[in-house]
Coordinates of C-alpha atoms in Angstrom, one line a residue:
M548 CA 21.1 -3.8 -17.8
P549 CA 19.7 -2.5 -14.5
N550 CA 16.0 -2.2 -14.1
T551 CA 14.8 1.4 -14.0
Y552 CA 11.6 1.9 -12.1
T553 CA 9.1 4.5 -13.4
F554 CA 5.5 5.2 -12.8
T555 CA 2.5 5.8 -15.1
K556 CA -0.1 8.5 -14.5
D557 CA -2.4 6.0 -12.8
G558 CA 0.3 4.9 -10.3
A559 CA 1.5 1.7 -11.8
M560 CA 5.1 0.8 -11.1
L561 CA 7.0 -0.4 -14.2
K562 CA 10.4 -1.7 -14.9
K563 CA 12.0 -0.4 -18.0
Q564 CA 11.4 -3.7 -19.9
D565 CA 7.8 -4.0 -18.8
M566 CA 5.2 -3.7 -21.5
P567 CA 3.1 -0.5 -21.3
N568 CA -0.2 -2.4 -21.2
K569 CA 0.7 -3.8 -17.8
S570 CA -0.1 -0.4 -16.4
D571 CA -3.8 -1.0 -17.1
D572 CA -3.9 -3.5 -14.2
P573 CA -5.5 -1.7 -11.2
A574 CA -3.8 -4.0 -8.8
R575 CA -0.4 -2.6 -9.8
R576 CA -1.3 0.9 -9.0
I577 CA 0.4 2.0 -5.7
P578 CA 0.0 5.0 -3.5
R579 CA 1.8 8.3 -4.3
D580 CA 3.9 8.3 -1.1
T581 CA 5.2 4.8 -1.9
Q582 CA 6.1 6.0 -5.4
N583 CA 8.1 8.9 -3.9
A584 CA 9.8 6.4 -1.5
V585 CA 10.8 4.2 -4.4
L586 CA 12.2 7.1 -6.3
A587 CA 14.0 8.4 -3.3
M588 CA 15.7 5.0 -2.9
Q589 CA 17.0 5.4 -6.5
S590 CA 18.5 8.8 -5.8
P591 CA 22.3 9.4 -5.4
K592 CA 21.8 10.8 -1.9
Y593 CA 20.2 7.5 -0.8
R594 CA 22.9 5.4 -2.5
Q595 CA 25.7 7.3 -0.9
W596 CA 24.9 5.5 2.4
F597 CA 25.8 2.2 0.8
S598 CA 28.8 0.6 -1.0
P599 CA 29.5 2.0 -4.5
Q600 CA 29.2 -1.5 -5.9
V601 CA 25.5 -1.6 -4.9
N602 CA 23.2 -0.1 -7.4
A603 CA 19.8 1.4 -6.7
D604 CA 17.8 -1.5 -8.2
A605 CA 19.6 -4.0 -5.9
L606 CA 18.6 -2.0 -2.8
L607 CA 15.0 -1.7 -3.9
E608 CA 14.7 -5.3 -4.9
G609 CA 16.4 -6.5 -1.8
L610 CA 14.0 -4.6 0.4
T611 CA 10.9 -5.7 -1.5
N612 CA 12.1 -9.3 -1.3
V613 CA 12.3 -9.1 2.5
C614 CA 8.9 -7.5 2.5
S615 CA 7.6 -10.4 0.4
Q616 CA 9.2 -12.9 2.8
Y617 CA 7.4 -11.5 5.8
E618 CA 4.2 -10.6 3.9
L619 CA 4.6 -6.8 4.3
S620 CA 3.0 -4.6 1.7
V621 CA 5.5 -2.8 -0.5
G622 CA 3.2 0.2 -0.1
L623 CA 4.6 0.7 3.4
I624 CA 8.3 1.0 2.5
D625 CA 8.2 4.8 2.9
K626 CA 7.7 4.1 6.6
F627 CA 11.2 2.7 6.9
L628 CA 12.6 6.0 5.7
L629 CA 11.6 7.6 9.0
L630 CA 14.7 5.9 10.5
K631 CA 17.0 7.7 8.1
N632 CA 19.8 9.6 9.9
R633 CA 18.8 8.2 13.3
H634 CA 21.0 6.2 15.7
L635 CA 19.2 3.0 16.8
N636 CA 19.7 2.0 20.4
F637 CA 18.5 -1.4 21.5
I638 CA 18.2 -1.9 25.3
I639 CA 17.8 -5.6 26.0
D640 CA 16.5 -7.0 29.2
N641 CA 18.7 -10.0 30.1
S642 CA 17.2 -10.6 33.6
V643 CA 16.7 -14.1 34.8
S644 CA 13.0 -14.1 33.9
M645 CA 13.9 -13.9 30.2
D646 CA 14.9 -17.6 30.5
A647 CA 11.2 -18.5 30.8
T648 CA 9.5 -20.4 27.9
S649 CA 7.8 -18.3 25.2
D650 CA 5.0 -19.3 22.9
V651 CA 7.1 -19.3 19.7
L652 CA 8.1 -22.5 18.1
F653 CA 11.8 -23.0 17.2
E654 CA 10.9 -24.0 13.7
E655 CA 9.5 -20.5 13.2
A656 CA 12.9 -18.9 14.1
H657 CA 15.1 -16.9 11.7
S658 CA 17.5 -19.0 9.7
A659 CA 20.5 -17.4 11.5
L660 CA 19.2 -18.6 14.8
R661 CA 18.2 -22.1 13.5
T662 CA 21.6 -22.6 11.8
N663 CA 23.5 -21.8 15.1
Y664 CA 21.4 -24.0 17.3
S665 CA 20.8 -27.0 14.9
S666 CA 24.5 -27.8 15.1
L667 CA 24.6 -27.9 18.9
P668 CA 23.7 -30.9 21.1
M669 CA 20.5 -30.4 23.1
S670 CA 22.4 -29.9 26.4
K671 CA 24.0 -26.7 24.9
R672 CA 20.9 -25.2 23.4
K673 CA 20.5 -22.8 26.3
H674 CA 17.6 -20.8 24.9
L675 CA 15.3 -23.6 23.9
A676 CA 12.7 -25.7 25.8
Q677 CA 11.6 -29.2 24.9
L678 CA 7.8 -29.6 25.1
G679 CA 7.4 -32.9 23.3
E680 CA 9.4 -35.4 21.3
N681 CA 9.5 -33.1 18.2
E682 CA 8.4 -29.8 19.6
L683 CA 11.0 -27.2 20.6
M684 CA 9.9 -23.8 22.0
M685 CA 12.1 -20.7 22.3
T686 CA 12.6 -19.0 25.6
R687 CA 11.9 -15.3 25.8
W688 CA 15.6 -14.7 25.5
G689 CA 15.7 -16.7 22.3
E690 CA 12.6 -15.0 20.9
T691 CA 14.2 -11.6 21.6
E692 CA 17.3 -12.7 19.6
N693 CA 15.0 -13.9 16.8
R694 CA 13.3 -10.5 16.6
L695 CA 16.6 -8.7 16.2
H696 CA 17.7 -11.1 13.4
I697 CA 14.5 -10.3 11.5
M698 CA 14.9 -6.5 12.1
I699 CA 18.4 -6.6 10.6
D700 CA 17.0 -8.2 7.4
F701 CA 15.1 -4.9 6.9
L702 CA 17.6 -2.5 8.3
A703 CA 20.3 -3.7 5.9
Y704 CA 18.5 -1.6 3.2
I705 CA 17.7 1.4 5.4
P706 CA 20.3 4.3 5.7
T707 CA 20.4 4.6 9.5
E708 CA 23.3 5.8 11.6
S709 CA 24.9 3.3 14.0
I710 CA 23.0 0.4 15.5
T711 CA 23.8 -0.2 19.2
I712 CA 22.8 -3.2 21.2
S713 CA 23.4 -3.2 25.0
L714 CA 22.2 -5.5 27.8
L715 CA 20.8 -4.3 31.1
N716 CA 23.1 -6.4 33.2
D717 CA 26.8 -7.2 33.0
Q718 CA 28.2 -10.7 33.3
N719 CA 27.9 -10.6 37.1
G720 CA 24.2 -9.8 36.9
K721 CA 24.7 -6.2 38.0
F722 CA 23.6 -3.1 36.1
N723 CA 25.7 -2.4 33.1
V724 CA 27.5 0.6 34.7
N725 CA 30.2 0.8 32.1
D726 CA 27.7 0.8 29.2
E727 CA 29.2 -2.2 27.5
K728 CA 27.7 -2.5 24.1
Q729 CA 28.1 -3.8 20.6
T730 CA 27.9 -1.3 17.8
I731 CA 27.1 -1.9 14.2
S732 CA 28.5 1.2 12.6
A733 CA 27.0 3.0 9.6
D734 CA 30.4 2.7 7.9
M735 CA 29.8 -1.1 7.6
R736 CA 27.1 -0.4 5.0
K737 CA 29.5 1.6 2.9
S738 CA 32.1 -1.1 2.8
C739 CA 30.0 -4.1 1.8
T740 CA 26.8 -5.2 0.1
P741 CA 23.6 -5.5 2.1
E742 CA 24.0 -9.3 2.1
E743 CA 27.4 -9.0 3.6
F744 CA 26.1 -6.4 6.1
K745 CA 23.4 -8.8 7.2
K746 CA 25.9 -11.7 7.7
M747 CA 28.1 -9.6 9.9
A748 CA 25.2 -8.1 11.9
H749 CA 23.7 -11.6 12.5
N750 CA 27.0 -12.8 13.8
I751 CA 27.3 -9.9 16.3
I752 CA 23.7 -10.6 17.5
S753 CA 24.4 -14.3 17.9
R754 CA 27.5 -13.6 20.0
I755 CA 25.6 -11.2 22.3
F756 CA 22.9 -13.8 23.0
Q757 CA 25.3 -16.5 23.8
R758 CA 25.3 -15.1 27.4
E759 CA 22.6 -16.6 29.7
P760 CA 20.0 -14.3 31.2
Y761 CA 21.0 -13.3 34.8
G762 CA 20.2 -10.5 37.2
L763 CA 17.3 -8.0 37.6
T764 CA 15.6 -5.4 35.4
P765 CA 17.2 -1.9 36.0
L766 CA 15.2 -0.1 33.3
K767 CA 15.2 3.3 35.0
Q768 CA 19.0 3.5 35.1
A769 CA 19.4 2.4 31.5
L770 CA 16.8 4.8 30.1
H771 CA 18.0 7.7 32.3
R772 CA 21.4 7.3 30.7
A773 CA 19.9 6.9 27.2
F774 CA 18.0 10.2 27.5
K775 CA 20.9 12.2 28.8
S776 CA 22.6 13.1 25.6
D777 CA 21.0 15.2 22.8
E778 CA 23.9 15.0 20.5
H779 CA 22.2 12.7 18.0
M780 CA 18.7 12.0 16.7
M781 CA 17.9 8.6 18.3
M782 CA 15.4 5.8 18.2
H783 CA 15.3 3.7 21.4
Y784 CA 14.0 0.1 21.6
V785 CA 13.3 -1.4 25.0
L786 CA 12.8 -5.2 24.9
T787 CA 11.7 -6.6 28.2
D788 CA 9.3 -9.1 29.8
G789 CA 8.3 -7.4 32.9
E790 CA 8.4 -4.5 35.4
P791 CA 11.5 -2.5 36.4
S792 CA 13.5 -3.6 39.5
D793 CA 15.0 -0.2 40.3
C794 CA 11.8 1.8 40.5
S795 CA 8.0 1.6 40.4
T796 CA 6.2 1.4 37.1
K797 CA 4.8 4.9 37.9
N798 CA 8.3 6.3 38.2
L799 CA 9.4 4.6 35.0
A800 CA 6.3 6.0 33.2
E801 CA 7.2 9.5 34.4
L802 CA 10.8 9.2 33.2
I803 CA 9.7 8.1 29.7
T804 CA 6.9 10.7 29.5
T805 CA 9.3 13.6 30.5
R806 CA 12.4 12.1 29.0
G807 CA 14.2 13.1 32.2
L808 CA 13.4 16.8 31.9
L809 CA 12.8 18.9 35.0
R810 CA 9.4 20.5 35.6
S811 CA 10.9 23.9 34.5
E812 CA 12.1 22.3 31.2
L813 CA 8.9 20.6 30.2
H814 CA 8.2 23.2 27.6
K815 CA 11.0 21.5 25.6
I816 CA 9.3 18.1 25.8
S817 CA 8.1 18.0 22.1
N818 CA 11.6 18.5 20.8
K819 CA 13.2 16.2 23.4
A820 CA 10.7 13.4 22.7
N821 CA 11.3 13.7 19.0
R822 CA 15.0 13.3 19.5
H823 CA 14.4 10.3 21.8
P824 CA 11.4 8.3 20.5
V825 CA 10.8 5.0 22.4
N826 CA 9.5 1.7 21.2
L827 CA 8.4 -0.4 24.1
I828 CA 8.5 -4.1 23.0
S829 CA 7.0 -6.8 25.2
C830 CA 9.0 -10.1 25.1
T831 CA 6.2 -12.1 26.8
N832 CA 2.7 -13.3 26.0
E833 CA 1.6 -11.7 29.2
D834 CA 0.0 -8.2 29.0
L835 CA 2.3 -5.4 30.3
Q836 CA -0.4 -2.9 31.2
Y837 CA 1.9 -0.2 32.3
F838 CA 3.5 -0.1 28.8
K839 CA 0.0 0.5 27.4
E840 CA -0.5 3.4 29.8
I841 CA 2.8 5.0 28.8
D842 CA 1.8 4.6 25.1
K843 CA -1.4 6.5 25.7
N844 CA 0.1 9.4 27.7
A845 CA 3.6 10.0 26.3
L846 CA 4.7 11.7 23.1
Y847 CA 6.7 9.6 20.5
V848 CA 6.1 6.3 22.3
D849 CA 4.6 3.0 20.9
E850 CA 4.0 -0.3 22.6
T851 CA 4.0 -3.6 20.8
D852 CA 3.1 -7.0 22.3
D853 CA 4.2 -10.4 21.1
Y854 CA 2.8 -11.3 17.6
I855 CA -0.2 -13.4 18.7
Q856 CA -1.3 -10.8 21.3
E857 CA -0.7 -7.8 19.0
K858 CA -2.6 -9.4 16.2
R859 CA -5.5 -10.1 18.4
E860 CA -5.6 -6.5 19.6
V861 CA -5.3 -5.1 16.0
L862 CA -8.1 -7.3 14.7
N863 CA -10.3 -6.4 17.6
A864 CA -9.7 -2.7 17.1
Q865 CA -9.8 -2.6 13.2
G866 CA -11.9 -5.6 12.2
E867 CA -11.0 -8.8 10.4
T868 CA -10.3 -7.1 7.1
I869 CA -6.8 -5.9 8.2
P870 CA -4.0 -8.2 7.1
F871 CA -1.8 -8.1 10.2
T872 CA 1.3 -10.1 9.2
K873 CA 4.6 -10.6 10.9
G874 CA 6.1 -8.1 8.5
L875 CA 3.7 -5.4 9.7
W876 CA 4.3 -6.4 13.3
I877 CA 8.1 -5.9 12.8
L878 CA 7.5 -2.6 11.1
C879 CA 5.4 -1.4 14.0
Q880 CA 8.3 -2.3 16.4
L881 CA 10.8 -0.5 14.3
V882 CA 9.0 2.8 13.5
G883 CA 5.7 2.8 15.5
A884 CA 6.9 5.6 17.9
L885 CA 7.4 7.9 14.9
D886 CA 4.3 7.1 13.0
K887 CA 0.7 7.7 14.2
D888 CA -0.8 5.4 11.6
L889 CA 1.1 2.4 12.9
D890 CA 0.7 3.5 16.5
N891 CA -3.1 3.6 16.1
L892 CA -3.5 0.2 14.6
D893 CA -4.3 -1.4 17.9
E894 CA -6.7 1.4 18.8
K895 CA -10.3 1.7 17.7
K896 CA -9.6 4.6 15.3
E897 CA -10.6 4.3 11.7
L898 CA -7.6 4.2 9.4
S899 CA -7.4 6.8 6.7
L900 CA -8.0 6.0 3.0
E901 CA -4.3 6.9 2.3
F902 CA -2.9 4.6 5.0
L903 CA -5.2 1.7 4.0
S904 CA -3.9 2.0 0.5
K905 CA -0.4 1.7 1.7
L906 CA -1.3 -1.2 3.9
L907 CA -2.8 -3.1 1.0
G908 CA -0.2 -2.0 -1.5
R909 CA -2.6 -0.4 -4.0
N910 CA -4.9 2.5 -4.4
V911 CA -8.1 1.7 -2.4
T912 CA -11.3 2.5 -4.1
A913 CA -14.3 4.2 -2.4
A914 CA -16.1 0.9 -2.4
D915 CA -13.2 -0.8 -0.8
Y916 CA -13.0 1.8 1.9
D917 CA -16.7 1.6 2.5
Y918 CA -16.4 -2.1 3.0
Y919 CA -13.6 -1.6 5.5
K920 CA -15.7 0.9 7.5
M921 CA -18.7 -1.3 7.4
N922 CA -16.6 -4.0 9.1
H923 CA -14.9 -1.7 11.5
P924 CA -16.0 -2.2 15.2
N925 CA -16.9 1.5 15.4
Y926 CA -19.6 1.0 12.8
L927 CA -21.8 -0.6 15.5
L928 CA -21.5 2.6 17.5
S929 CA -21.4 5.2 14.8
D930 CA -22.8 4.5 11.4
R931 CA -25.6 2.1 12.5
A932 CA -26.6 4.5 15.3
S933 CA -26.5 7.3 12.7
A934 CA -28.6 5.2 10.3
R935 CA -31.2 4.6 13.0
S936 CA -31.2 8.3 13.8
V937 CA -31.8 9.1 10.1
R938 CA -34.7 6.7 9.9
T939 CA -36.2 8.1 13.1
Q940 CA -35.8 11.7 11.8
S941 CA -37.5 10.7 8.5
F942 CA -40.4 9.4 10.4
F943 CA -40.8 12.7 12.4
D944 CA -40.3 14.7 9.2
Q945 CA -43.6 13.3 7.9
Q946 CA -45.4 15.1 10.8
P947 CA -44.5 18.7 10.3
D948 CA -47.3 19.9 12.6
T949 CA -46.0 18.1 15.6
P950 CA -44.4 20.7 17.8
R951 CA -40.9 20.0 19.1
R952 CA -40.7 19.6 22.9
S953 CA -37.8 20.1 25.2
P954 CA -36.5 17.0 27.1
H955 CA -38.2 18.3 30.2
E956 CA -41.5 18.6 28.4
N957 CA -41.1 15.1 27.0
N958 CA -40.4 13.7 30.5
Q959 CA -43.6 15.4 31.8
Q960 CA -45.6 14.0 28.9
H961 CA -44.2 10.5 29.5
T962 CA -45.0 10.8 33.3
T963 CA -48.6 11.9 32.6
C964 CA -49.1 9.0 30.1
D965 CA -47.7 6.6 32.6
K966 CA -50.1 7.8 35.3
V967 CA -53.1 7.6 33.0
T968 CA -52.1 4.1 31.9
A969 CA -51.8 3.0 35.5
Y970 CA -55.3 4.3 36.4
I971 CA -56.8 2.5 33.5
I972 CA -55.1 -0.8 34.5
V973 CA -56.3 -0.4 38.1
F974 CA -59.8 0.4 37.0
A975 CA -60.0 -2.5 34.6
F976 CA -58.6 -4.8 37.4
V977 CA -61.4 -3.6 39.8
L978 CA -64.1 -4.2 37.2
L979 CA -62.7 -7.7 36.4
T980 CA -62.6 -8.6 40.1
A981 CA -66.2 -7.5 40.6
A982 CA -67.4 -9.4 37.6
I983 CA -65.7 -12.6 38.8
A984 CA -67.2 -12.2 42.3
Y985 CA -70.7 -11.6 40.9
N986 CA -70.5 -14.8 38.7
T987 CA -69.2 -16.8 41.7
D988 CA -72.2 -15.8 43.8
D989 CA -74.6 -16.9 41.1
D990 CA -72.9 -20.2 40.8
D991 CA -73.0 -20.8 44.5
D992 CA -76.8 -20.1 44.6
D993 CA -77.4 -22.7 41.8
Y994 CA -75.3 -25.3 43.6
D995 CA -77.2 -24.9 46.8
D996 CA -80.6 -25.2 45.2
D997 CA -80.0 -28.1 42.9
N998 CA -77.1 -30.1 44.3
T999 CA -77.7 -30.2 48.0
C1000 CA -76.0 -33.2 49.7
T1001 CA -77.0 -34.2 53.3
I1002 CA -74.6 -36.2 55.4
S1003 CA -76.1 -37.8 58.4

């Protein structure tokens, strides 16, 4: 019998066979938006995107299992639904610099990548670098492939339209003029189970990445072509390790910010950007500053660094209480351009109570939220400063007869006090000097009278 998921009034998620008293556990209570997402995944409209042989519980359990594998809170599964009905367009930088060594160990790679490479002799493992006897590192090219494999594990359960993967350069190292690409059609989901879909998609990705990186980084040409058509609702992913070779970073930033619109058409930018959101994904442990500038200034754009760098930025921005896992990192890359909560993770903006509940997978109490805010970097600049202000105000409130002064009057008062203090110090110094001189004269007289020494 399939498991039917329901919710109690306090937000506990139950399977049909669960005992009612389990709903009393506060840790099982999950946010309302997550409840709605779970129920949506059980609806006939959602299931029609998949094979008839796949029931709703299999979809939900499959997605929650992947979330568990990558330590992503089930409270965030509603974020994946932002990709529903969108065509996903992956633009992959295959320039020669992608052959540089990354900081990701081969042993951390996805099973699809490890299975392919483990059967090959070292001479044919093109996308690995030997650092020691037993330590293999992936190149940037291998790390990029690894990310796509992980993304597919999630996307197998999300009803997107087609998934397209294209390389910047053709086999001759020139810009991919003919727009050669591999497409994973939405119909594939309807003809097989999610597990079969993943297997086919992993094989397609593996074939694409058999090619060695070669050529330059013509990002402007690729993105100009991507923004040209408004036929579909898109989601673009740009995976690269550096700056464009066919324009300046300033020109590329302008292209992404305007989505190729003319000045006279910029009133349409909100709609255009919504049809063409862009996730800028760095495939290097080096900081791509121009990506960050685009993220700040453009609509529907999010920038994500490699895992180590992104985690450092998030913890610096939000405090050590945020569990930034690899699953959350992958989610940011997939939907960050469409979701301000995820986009703001690496910025020093306090998360809302609702989003923090999703992040932790349960309803956050007021005490929990206060703890988060007390550990937020902004607390040093806001709440503590406010607390000092309150204490200072309380002190002045005890002196109701003290008239309030303007800043100018306060400055005049401080200046007058400073002058008086200076006069007192100078006067005291003069008196002290005179006293010392007087005592010295008396001592000299005594010395001359009683201790005269004659040298002949």
